[in-house]
Tab-separated table of C-alpha atoms and ligand atoms in Angstrom:
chain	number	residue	atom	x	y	z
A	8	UNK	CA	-18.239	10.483	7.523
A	9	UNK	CA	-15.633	11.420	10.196
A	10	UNK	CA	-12.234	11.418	9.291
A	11	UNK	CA	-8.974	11.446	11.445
A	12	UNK	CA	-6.017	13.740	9.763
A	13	UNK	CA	-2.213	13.283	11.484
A	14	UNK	CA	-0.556	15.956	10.908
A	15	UNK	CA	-3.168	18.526	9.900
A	16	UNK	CA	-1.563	21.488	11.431
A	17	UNK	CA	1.512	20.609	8.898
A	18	UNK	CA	1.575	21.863	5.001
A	19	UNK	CA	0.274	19.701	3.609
A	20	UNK	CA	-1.951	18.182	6.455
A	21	UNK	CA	-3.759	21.985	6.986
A	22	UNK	CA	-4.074	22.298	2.841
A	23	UNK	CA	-6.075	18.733	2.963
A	24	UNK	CA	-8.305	20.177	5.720
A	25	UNK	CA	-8.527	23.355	3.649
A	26	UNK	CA	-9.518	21.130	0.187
A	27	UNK	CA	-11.606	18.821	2.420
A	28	UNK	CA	-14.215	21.468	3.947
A	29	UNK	CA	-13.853	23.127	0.307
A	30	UNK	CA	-15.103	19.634	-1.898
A	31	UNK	CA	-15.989	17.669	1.158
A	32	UNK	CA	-18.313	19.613	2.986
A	33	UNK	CA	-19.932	16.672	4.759
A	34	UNK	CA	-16.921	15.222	6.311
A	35	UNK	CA	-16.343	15.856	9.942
A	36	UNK	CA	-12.569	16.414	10.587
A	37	UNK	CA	-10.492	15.876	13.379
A	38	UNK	CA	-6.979	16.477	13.215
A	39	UNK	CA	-4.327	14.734	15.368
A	40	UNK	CA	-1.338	16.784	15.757
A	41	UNK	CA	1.654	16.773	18.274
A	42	UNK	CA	2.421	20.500	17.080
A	43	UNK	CA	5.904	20.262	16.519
A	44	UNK	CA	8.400	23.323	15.397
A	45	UNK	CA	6.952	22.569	11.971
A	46	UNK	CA	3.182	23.386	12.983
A	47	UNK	CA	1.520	25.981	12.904
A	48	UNK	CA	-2.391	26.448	13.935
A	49	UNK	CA	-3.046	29.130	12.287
A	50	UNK	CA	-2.539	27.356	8.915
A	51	UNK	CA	-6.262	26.047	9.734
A	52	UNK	CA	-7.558	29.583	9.378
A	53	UNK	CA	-11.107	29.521	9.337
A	54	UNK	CA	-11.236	26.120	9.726
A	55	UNK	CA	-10.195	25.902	13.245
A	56	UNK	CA	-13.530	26.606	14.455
A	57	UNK	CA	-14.896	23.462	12.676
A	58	UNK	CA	-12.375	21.210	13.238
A	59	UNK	CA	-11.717	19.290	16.405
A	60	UNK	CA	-7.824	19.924	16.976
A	61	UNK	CA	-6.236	17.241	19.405
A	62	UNK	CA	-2.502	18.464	20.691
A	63	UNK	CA	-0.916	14.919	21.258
A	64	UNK	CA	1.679	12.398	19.636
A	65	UNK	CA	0.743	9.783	17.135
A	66	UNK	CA	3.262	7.551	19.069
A	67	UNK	CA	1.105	7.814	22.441
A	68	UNK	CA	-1.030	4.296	21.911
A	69	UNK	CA	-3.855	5.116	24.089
A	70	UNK	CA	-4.626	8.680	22.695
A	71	UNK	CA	-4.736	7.223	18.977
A	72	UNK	CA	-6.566	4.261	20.113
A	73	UNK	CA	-9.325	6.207	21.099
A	74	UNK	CA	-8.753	8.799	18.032
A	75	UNK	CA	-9.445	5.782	15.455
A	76	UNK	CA	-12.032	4.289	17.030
A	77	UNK	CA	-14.266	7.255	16.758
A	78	UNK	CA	-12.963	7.484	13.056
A	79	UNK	CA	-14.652	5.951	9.597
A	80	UNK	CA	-10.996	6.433	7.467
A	81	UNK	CA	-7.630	8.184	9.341
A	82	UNK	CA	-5.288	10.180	6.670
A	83	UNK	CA	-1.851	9.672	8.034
A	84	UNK	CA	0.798	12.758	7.283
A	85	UNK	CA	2.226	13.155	10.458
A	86	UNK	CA	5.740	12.753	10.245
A	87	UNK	CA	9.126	14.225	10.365
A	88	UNK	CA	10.045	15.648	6.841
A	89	UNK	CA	12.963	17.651	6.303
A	90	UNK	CA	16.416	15.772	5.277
A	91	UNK	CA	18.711	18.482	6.512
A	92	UNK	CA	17.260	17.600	10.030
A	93	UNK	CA	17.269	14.173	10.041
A	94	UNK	CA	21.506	14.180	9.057
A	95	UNK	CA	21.384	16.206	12.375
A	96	UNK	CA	19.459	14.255	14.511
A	97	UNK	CA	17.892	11.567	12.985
A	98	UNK	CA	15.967	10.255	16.594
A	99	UNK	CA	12.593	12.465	16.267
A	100	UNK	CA	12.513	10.350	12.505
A	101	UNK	CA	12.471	7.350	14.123
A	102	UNK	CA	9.998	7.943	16.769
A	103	UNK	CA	7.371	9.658	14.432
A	104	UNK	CA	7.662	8.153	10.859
A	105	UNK	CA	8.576	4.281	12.352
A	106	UNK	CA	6.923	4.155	16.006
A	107	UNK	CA	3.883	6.578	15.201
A	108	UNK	CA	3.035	4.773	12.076
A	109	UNK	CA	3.203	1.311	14.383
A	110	UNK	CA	0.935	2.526	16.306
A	111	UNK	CA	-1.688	3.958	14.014
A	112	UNK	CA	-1.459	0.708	12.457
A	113	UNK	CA	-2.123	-1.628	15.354
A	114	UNK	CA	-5.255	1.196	15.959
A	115	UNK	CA	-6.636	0.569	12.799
A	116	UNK	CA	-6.133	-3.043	12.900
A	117	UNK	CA	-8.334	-3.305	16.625
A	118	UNK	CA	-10.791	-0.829	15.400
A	119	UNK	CA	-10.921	-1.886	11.348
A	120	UNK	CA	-10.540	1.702	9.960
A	121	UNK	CA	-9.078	2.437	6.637
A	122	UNK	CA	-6.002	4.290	6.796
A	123	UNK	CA	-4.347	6.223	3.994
A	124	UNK	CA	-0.821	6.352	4.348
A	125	UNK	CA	1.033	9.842	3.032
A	126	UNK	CA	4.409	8.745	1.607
A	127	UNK	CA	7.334	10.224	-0.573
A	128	UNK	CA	8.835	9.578	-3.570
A	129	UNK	CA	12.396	9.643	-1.738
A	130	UNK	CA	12.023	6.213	-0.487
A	131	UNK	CA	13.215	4.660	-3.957
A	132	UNK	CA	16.933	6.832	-3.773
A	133	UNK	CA	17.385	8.787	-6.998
A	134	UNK	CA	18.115	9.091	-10.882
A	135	UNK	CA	20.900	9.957	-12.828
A	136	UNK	CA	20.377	13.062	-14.631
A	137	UNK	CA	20.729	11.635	-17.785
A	138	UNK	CA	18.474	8.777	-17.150
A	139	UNK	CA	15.294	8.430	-19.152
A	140	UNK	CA	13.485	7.005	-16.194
A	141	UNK	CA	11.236	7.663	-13.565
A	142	UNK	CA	9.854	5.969	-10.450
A	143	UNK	CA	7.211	3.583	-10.582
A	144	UNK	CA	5.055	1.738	-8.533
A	145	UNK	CA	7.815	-1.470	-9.405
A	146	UNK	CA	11.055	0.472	-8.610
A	147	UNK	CA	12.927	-1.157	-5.729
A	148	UNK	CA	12.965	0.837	-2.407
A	149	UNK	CA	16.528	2.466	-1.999
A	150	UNK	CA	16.466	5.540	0.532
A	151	UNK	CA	19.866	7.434	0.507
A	152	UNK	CA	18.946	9.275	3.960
A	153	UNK	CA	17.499	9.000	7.694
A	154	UNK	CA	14.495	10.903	6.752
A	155	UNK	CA	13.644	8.530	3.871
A	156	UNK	CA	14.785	5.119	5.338
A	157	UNK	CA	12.160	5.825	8.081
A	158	UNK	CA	9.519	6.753	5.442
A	159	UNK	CA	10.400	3.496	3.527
A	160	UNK	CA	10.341	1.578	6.815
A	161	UNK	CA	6.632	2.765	7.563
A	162	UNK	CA	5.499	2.329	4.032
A	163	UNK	CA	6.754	-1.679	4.563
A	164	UNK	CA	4.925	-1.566	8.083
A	165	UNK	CA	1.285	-0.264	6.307
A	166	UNK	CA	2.291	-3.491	3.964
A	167	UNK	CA	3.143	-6.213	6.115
A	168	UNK	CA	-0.513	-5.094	8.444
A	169	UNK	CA	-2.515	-5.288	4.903
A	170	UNK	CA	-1.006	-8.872	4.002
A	171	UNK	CA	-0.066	-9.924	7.503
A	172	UNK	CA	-3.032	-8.302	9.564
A	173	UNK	CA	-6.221	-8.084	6.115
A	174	UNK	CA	-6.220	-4.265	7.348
A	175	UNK	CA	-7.678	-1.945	5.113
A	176	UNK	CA	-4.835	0.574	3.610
A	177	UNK	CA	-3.896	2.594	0.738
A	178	UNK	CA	-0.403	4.267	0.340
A	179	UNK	CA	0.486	7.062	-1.972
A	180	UNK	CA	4.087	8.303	-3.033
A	181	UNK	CA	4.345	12.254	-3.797
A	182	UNK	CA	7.093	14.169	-5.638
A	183	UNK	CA	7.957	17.401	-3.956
A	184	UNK	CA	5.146	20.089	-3.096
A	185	UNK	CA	4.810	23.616	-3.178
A	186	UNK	CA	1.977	26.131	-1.818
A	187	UNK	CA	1.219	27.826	0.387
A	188	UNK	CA	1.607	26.959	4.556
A	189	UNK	CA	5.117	25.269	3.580
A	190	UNK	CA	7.964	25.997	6.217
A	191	UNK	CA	10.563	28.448	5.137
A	192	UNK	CA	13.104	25.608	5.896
A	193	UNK	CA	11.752	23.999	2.194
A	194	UNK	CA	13.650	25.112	-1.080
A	195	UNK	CA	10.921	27.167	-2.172
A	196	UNK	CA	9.852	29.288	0.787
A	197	UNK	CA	13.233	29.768	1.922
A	198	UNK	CA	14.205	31.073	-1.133
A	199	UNK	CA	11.156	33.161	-1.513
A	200	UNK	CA	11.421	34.453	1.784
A	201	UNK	CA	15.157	34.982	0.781
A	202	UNK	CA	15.241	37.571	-1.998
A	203	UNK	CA	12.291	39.179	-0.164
A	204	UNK	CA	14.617	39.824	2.893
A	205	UNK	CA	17.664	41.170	0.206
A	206	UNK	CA	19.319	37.906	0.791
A	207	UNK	CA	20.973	36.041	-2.241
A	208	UNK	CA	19.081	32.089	-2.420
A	209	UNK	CA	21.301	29.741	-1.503
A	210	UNK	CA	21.582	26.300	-3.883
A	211	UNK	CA	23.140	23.296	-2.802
A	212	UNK	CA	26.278	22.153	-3.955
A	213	UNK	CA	26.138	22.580	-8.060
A	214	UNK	CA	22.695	23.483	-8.501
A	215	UNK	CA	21.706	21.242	-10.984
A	216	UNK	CA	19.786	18.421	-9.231
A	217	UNK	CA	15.956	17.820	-10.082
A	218	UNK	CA	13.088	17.917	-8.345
A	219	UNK	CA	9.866	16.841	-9.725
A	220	UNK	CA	7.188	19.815	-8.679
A	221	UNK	CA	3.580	19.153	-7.719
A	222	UNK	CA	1.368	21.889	-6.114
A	223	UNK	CA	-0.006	20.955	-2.913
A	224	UNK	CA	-3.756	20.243	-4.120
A	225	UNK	CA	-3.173	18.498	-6.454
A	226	UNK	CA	-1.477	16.562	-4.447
A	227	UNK	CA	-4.618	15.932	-1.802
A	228	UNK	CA	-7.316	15.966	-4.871
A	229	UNK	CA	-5.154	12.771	-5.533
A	230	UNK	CA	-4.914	11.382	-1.962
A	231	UNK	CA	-8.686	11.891	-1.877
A	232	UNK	CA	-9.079	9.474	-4.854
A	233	UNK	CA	-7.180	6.858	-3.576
A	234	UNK	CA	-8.694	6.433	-0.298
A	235	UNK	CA	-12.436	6.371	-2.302
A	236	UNK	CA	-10.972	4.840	-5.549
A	237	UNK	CA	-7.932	2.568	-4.884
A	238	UNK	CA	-7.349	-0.963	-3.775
A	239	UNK	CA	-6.664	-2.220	-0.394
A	240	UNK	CA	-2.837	-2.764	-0.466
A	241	UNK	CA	-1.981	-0.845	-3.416
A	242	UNK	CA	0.716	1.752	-3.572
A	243	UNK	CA	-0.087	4.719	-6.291
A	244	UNK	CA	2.385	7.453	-7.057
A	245	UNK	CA	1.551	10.694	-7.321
A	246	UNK	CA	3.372	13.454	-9.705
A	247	UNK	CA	2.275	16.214	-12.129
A	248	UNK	CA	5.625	16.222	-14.523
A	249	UNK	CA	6.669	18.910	-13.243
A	250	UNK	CA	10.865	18.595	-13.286
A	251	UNK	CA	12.829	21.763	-12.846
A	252	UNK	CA	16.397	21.844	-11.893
A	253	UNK	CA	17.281	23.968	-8.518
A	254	UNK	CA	19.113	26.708	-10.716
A	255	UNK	CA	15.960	26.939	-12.711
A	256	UNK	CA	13.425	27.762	-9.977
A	257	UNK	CA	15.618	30.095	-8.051
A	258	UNK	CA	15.964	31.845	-11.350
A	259	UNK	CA	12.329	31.855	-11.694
A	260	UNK	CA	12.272	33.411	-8.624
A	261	UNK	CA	14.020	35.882	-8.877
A	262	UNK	CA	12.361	36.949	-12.128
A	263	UNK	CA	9.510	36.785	-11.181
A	264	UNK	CA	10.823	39.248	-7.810
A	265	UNK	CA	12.480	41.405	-10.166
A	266	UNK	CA	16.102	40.646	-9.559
A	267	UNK	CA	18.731	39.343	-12.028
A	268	UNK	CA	18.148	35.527	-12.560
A	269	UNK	CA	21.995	34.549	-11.578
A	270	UNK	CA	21.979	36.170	-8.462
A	271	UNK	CA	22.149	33.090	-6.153
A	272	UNK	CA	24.897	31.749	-4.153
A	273	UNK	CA	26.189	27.783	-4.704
A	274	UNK	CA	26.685	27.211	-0.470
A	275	UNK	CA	27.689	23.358	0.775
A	276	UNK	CA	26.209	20.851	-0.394
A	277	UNK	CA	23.628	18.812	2.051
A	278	UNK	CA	25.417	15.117	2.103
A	279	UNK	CA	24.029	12.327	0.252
A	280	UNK	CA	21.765	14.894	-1.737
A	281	UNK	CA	19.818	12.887	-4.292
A	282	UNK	CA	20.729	13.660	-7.608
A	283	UNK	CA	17.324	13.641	-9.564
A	284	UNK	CA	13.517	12.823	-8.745
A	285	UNK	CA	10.937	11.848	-11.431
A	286	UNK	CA	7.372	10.173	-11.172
A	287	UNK	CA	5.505	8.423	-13.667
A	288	UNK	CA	1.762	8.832	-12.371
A	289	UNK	CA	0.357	6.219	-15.324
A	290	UNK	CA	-1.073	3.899	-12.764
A	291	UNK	CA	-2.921	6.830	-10.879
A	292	UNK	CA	-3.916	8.388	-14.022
A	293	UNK	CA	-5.133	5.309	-16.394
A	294	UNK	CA	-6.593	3.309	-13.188
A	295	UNK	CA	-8.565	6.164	-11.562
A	296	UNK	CA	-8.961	9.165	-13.492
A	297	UNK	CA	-6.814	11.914	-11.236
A	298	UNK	CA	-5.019	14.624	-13.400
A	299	UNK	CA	-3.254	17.702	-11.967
A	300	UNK	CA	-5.283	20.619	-12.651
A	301	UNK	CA	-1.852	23.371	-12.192
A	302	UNK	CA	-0.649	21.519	-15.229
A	303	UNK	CA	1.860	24.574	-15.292
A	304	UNK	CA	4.180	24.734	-13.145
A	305	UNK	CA	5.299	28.772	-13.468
A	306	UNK	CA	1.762	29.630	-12.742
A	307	UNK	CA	1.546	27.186	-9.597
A	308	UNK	CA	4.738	29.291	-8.302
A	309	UNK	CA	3.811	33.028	-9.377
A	310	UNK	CA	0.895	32.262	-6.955
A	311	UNK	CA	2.988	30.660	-4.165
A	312	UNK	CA	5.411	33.794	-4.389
A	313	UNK	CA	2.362	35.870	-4.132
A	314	UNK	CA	1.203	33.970	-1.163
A	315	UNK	CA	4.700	34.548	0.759
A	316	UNK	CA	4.458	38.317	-0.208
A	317	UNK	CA	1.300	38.774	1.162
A	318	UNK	CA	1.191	36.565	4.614
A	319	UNK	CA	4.799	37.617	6.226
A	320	UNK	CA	2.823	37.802	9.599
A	321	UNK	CA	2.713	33.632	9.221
A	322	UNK	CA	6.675	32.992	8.063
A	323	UNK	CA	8.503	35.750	9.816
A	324	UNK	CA	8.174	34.362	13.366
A	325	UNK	CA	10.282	31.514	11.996
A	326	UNK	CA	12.698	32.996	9.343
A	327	UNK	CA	15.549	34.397	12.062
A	328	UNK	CA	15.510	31.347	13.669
A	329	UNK	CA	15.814	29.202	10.486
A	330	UNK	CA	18.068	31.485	8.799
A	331	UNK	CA	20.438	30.793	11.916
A	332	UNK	CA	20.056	26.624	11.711
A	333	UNK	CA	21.315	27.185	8.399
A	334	UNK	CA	24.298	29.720	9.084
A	335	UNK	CA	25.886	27.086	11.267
A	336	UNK	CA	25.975	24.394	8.924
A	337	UNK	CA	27.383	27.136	6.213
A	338	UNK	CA	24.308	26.517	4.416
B	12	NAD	P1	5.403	19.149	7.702
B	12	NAD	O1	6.732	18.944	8.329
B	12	NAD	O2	5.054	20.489	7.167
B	12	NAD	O3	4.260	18.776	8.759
B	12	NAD	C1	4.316	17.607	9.531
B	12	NAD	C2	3.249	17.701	10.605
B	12	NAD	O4	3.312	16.498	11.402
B	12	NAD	C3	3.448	18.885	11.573
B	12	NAD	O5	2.212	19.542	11.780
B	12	NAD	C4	3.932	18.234	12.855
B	12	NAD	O6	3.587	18.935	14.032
B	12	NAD	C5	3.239	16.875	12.772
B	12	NAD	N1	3.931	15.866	13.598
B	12	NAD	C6	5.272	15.608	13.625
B	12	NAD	N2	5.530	14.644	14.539
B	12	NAD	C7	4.321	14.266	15.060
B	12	NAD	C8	3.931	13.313	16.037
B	12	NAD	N3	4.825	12.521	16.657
B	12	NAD	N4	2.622	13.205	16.313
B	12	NAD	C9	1.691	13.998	15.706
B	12	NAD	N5	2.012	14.919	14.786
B	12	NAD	C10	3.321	15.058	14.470
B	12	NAD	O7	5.270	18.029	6.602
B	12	NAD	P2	4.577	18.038	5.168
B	12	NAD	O8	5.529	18.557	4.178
B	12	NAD	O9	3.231	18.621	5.303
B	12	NAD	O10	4.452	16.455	4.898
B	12	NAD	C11	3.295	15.733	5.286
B	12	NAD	C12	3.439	14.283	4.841
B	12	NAD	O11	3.599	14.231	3.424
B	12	NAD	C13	4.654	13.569	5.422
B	12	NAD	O12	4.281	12.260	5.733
B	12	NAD	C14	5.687	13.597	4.297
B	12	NAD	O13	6.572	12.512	4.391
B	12	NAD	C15	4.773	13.481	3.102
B	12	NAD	N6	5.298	14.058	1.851
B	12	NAD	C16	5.744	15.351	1.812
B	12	NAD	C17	6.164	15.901	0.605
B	12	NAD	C18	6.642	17.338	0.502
B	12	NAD	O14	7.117	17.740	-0.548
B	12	NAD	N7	6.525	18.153	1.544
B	12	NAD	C19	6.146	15.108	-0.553
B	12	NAD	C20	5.700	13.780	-0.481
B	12	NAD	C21	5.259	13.281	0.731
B	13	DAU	O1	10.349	14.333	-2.832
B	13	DAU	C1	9.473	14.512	-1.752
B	13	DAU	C2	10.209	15.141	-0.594
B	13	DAU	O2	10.457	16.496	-0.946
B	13	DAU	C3	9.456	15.064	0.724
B	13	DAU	O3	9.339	13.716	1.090
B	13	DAU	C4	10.190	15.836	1.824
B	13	DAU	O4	9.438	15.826	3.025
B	13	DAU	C5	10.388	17.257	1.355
B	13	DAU	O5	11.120	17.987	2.316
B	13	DAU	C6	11.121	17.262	0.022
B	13	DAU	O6	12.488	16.790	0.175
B	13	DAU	P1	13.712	17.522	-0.556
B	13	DAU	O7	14.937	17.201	0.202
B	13	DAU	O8	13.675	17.258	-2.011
B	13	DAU	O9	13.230	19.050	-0.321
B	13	DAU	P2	13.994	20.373	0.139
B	13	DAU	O10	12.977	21.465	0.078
B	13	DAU	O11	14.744	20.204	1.393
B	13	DAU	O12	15.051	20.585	-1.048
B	13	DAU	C7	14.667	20.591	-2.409
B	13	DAU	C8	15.934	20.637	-3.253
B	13	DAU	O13	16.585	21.922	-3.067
B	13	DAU	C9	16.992	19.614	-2.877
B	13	DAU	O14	17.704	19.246	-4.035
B	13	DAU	C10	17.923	20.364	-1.925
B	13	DAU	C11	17.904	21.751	-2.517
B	13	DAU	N1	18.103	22.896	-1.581
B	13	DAU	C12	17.340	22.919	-0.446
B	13	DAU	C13	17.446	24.014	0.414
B	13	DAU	C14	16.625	24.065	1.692
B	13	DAU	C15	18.940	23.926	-1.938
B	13	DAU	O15	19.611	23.900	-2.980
B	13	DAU	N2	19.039	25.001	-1.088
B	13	DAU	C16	18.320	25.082	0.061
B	13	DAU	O16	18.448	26.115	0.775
């Protein structure tokens, strides 16, 4: 089996090619990647010398045509993911999550490949903090900013080709991930990377919104199931219970780092910020078997902060420069 990964040289794109030559062994991966500021190659490690890297755009038609048509089942991150870009410049959203997915789609459709299509849990807005609920597969799509409108529109795209088009597709909605390989831009790593450095983590307005934590493999052990398990046209959502408030994992951070827990610093808040995340995963769970195996979430992060404090070499070349972004936007 071949298999075409977008995004691959992403965090969560390089951990799938990591978990895929680790339970996968067979499958023959080539990753499609347009290597933005978010990249990094040497997140592939090892693997880079068994996976066929291609340096292009998922937006360039004839590159991905002939990508797919070599390809038995493409898994689609590639995208544009952080919201405190896309208030910036929302354009680079656009072009990757709307007019990239567009064309992977009309690929797939000429070549009849199944496509899994990576997708976030942002695309249906957010809770109250007080609200018993979570998202399910029924809750009405209401994205609060650029970054998730354009995930939302290319989730409706991968719909309209399956009912419109009979292509084959699967689409999966994650909660937030943490791991290794994630860009000190993210909550986690910054704030990692943060006390590390001597600096005091910075929380967003009040500190109290919730985000619904799932480790990284877990989340690709579940996007594996769904492209061999799940229906043509079906969304799944995927989340390991895992709700902490901000306050509480910058707290646990600096625990576990060995500074007092209150020694953060409330900066601006990012506008729009959704209040509160939370998946139910029932349909995932009941209709094909996934569970979460880092069931505990302070584990899942001990190891992440260990991961940071042992592989500066691959987040320093970024921090200044991120660190900076931020500054300017007194953030
Ligand atoms: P990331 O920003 O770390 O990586 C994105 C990758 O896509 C990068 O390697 C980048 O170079 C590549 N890319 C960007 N534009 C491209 C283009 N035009 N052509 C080809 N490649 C391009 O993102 P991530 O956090 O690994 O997210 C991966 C996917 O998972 C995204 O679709 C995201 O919406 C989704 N997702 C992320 C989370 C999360 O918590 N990080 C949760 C749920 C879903
Ligand atoms: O829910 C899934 C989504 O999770 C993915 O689709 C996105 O690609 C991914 O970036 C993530 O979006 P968030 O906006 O939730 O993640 P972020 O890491 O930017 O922020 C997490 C929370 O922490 C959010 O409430 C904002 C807050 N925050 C963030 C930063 C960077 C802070 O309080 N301080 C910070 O410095």
């Amino acid at each position: 089996m071949r298999v075409l990964v977008t995004g691959g040289a992403g965090f969560i794109g390089a951990n799938f090619v990591h978990w895929t030559r680790a339970h996968r062994p067979d499958v023959e991966v080539v990753v499609l990647d347009a290597l933005t500021y978010a990249a990094d190659g040497s997140s592939l490690g090892s693997a880079r010398d068994e996976v066929e890297l291609v340096h292009g755009d998922i937006a360039d038609n004839a590159l991905v045509d002939r990508l797919v048509k070599d390809a038995d089942q493409v898994f689609h991150f590639a995208a544009e993911t952080h919201n405190d870009n896309s208030l910036a410049d929302p354009s680079p959203f656009v072009h990757t999550n709307v007019v990239g997915t567009f064309s992977l789609l009309e690929a797939v459709r000429r070549h009849g490949v199944r496509l899994h299509h990576v997708s976030t849990d942002e695309v249906y807005g957010d809770l109250e903090l007080d609200d018993p609920a979570r998202f399910t597969e029924a809750t009405p799509y209401n994205p609060s900013s650029p970054y998730s409108a354009t995930k939302a529109g290319s989730d409706l795209l991968v719909r309209a080709w399956v009912r419109s088009f009979g292509i084959s597709a699967t689409i999966s909605n994650c909660s937030n991930n943490y791991g290794p390989y994630q860009h000190v831009e993210k909550f986690i790593p910054r704030q990692i990377t943060n006390v590390i450095d001597g600096i005091a983590p910075k929380l967003y307005g009040d500190g109290l919104n919730v985000r619904d934590w799932i480790h990284v493999d877990d989340h690709n052990a579940a996007v594996w199931t769904i492209a061999e398990k799940g229906r043509s046209g079906e969304t799944y959502l995927i989340g390991a219970d895992g709700e902490q408030t901000n306050r509480d994992v910058v707290s646990a951070v600096l625990r576990e780092l060995g500074q007092p827990e209150d020694a953060y610093e409330l900066v601006r808040d990012r506008p729009g910020h959704d209040r509160r995340y939370a998946i139910d995963s029932s349909k995932l769970r009941g209709e094909l078997g996934w569970r979460p195996t880092y069931a505990d979430f302070s584990s899942g992060l001990r190891a992440t902060i260990a991961w940071y404090r042992d592989n500066q070499d691959w987040w320093r070349p970024q921090k200044a420069a991120t660190e900076a972004k931020y500054a300017q936007l007194n953030q």
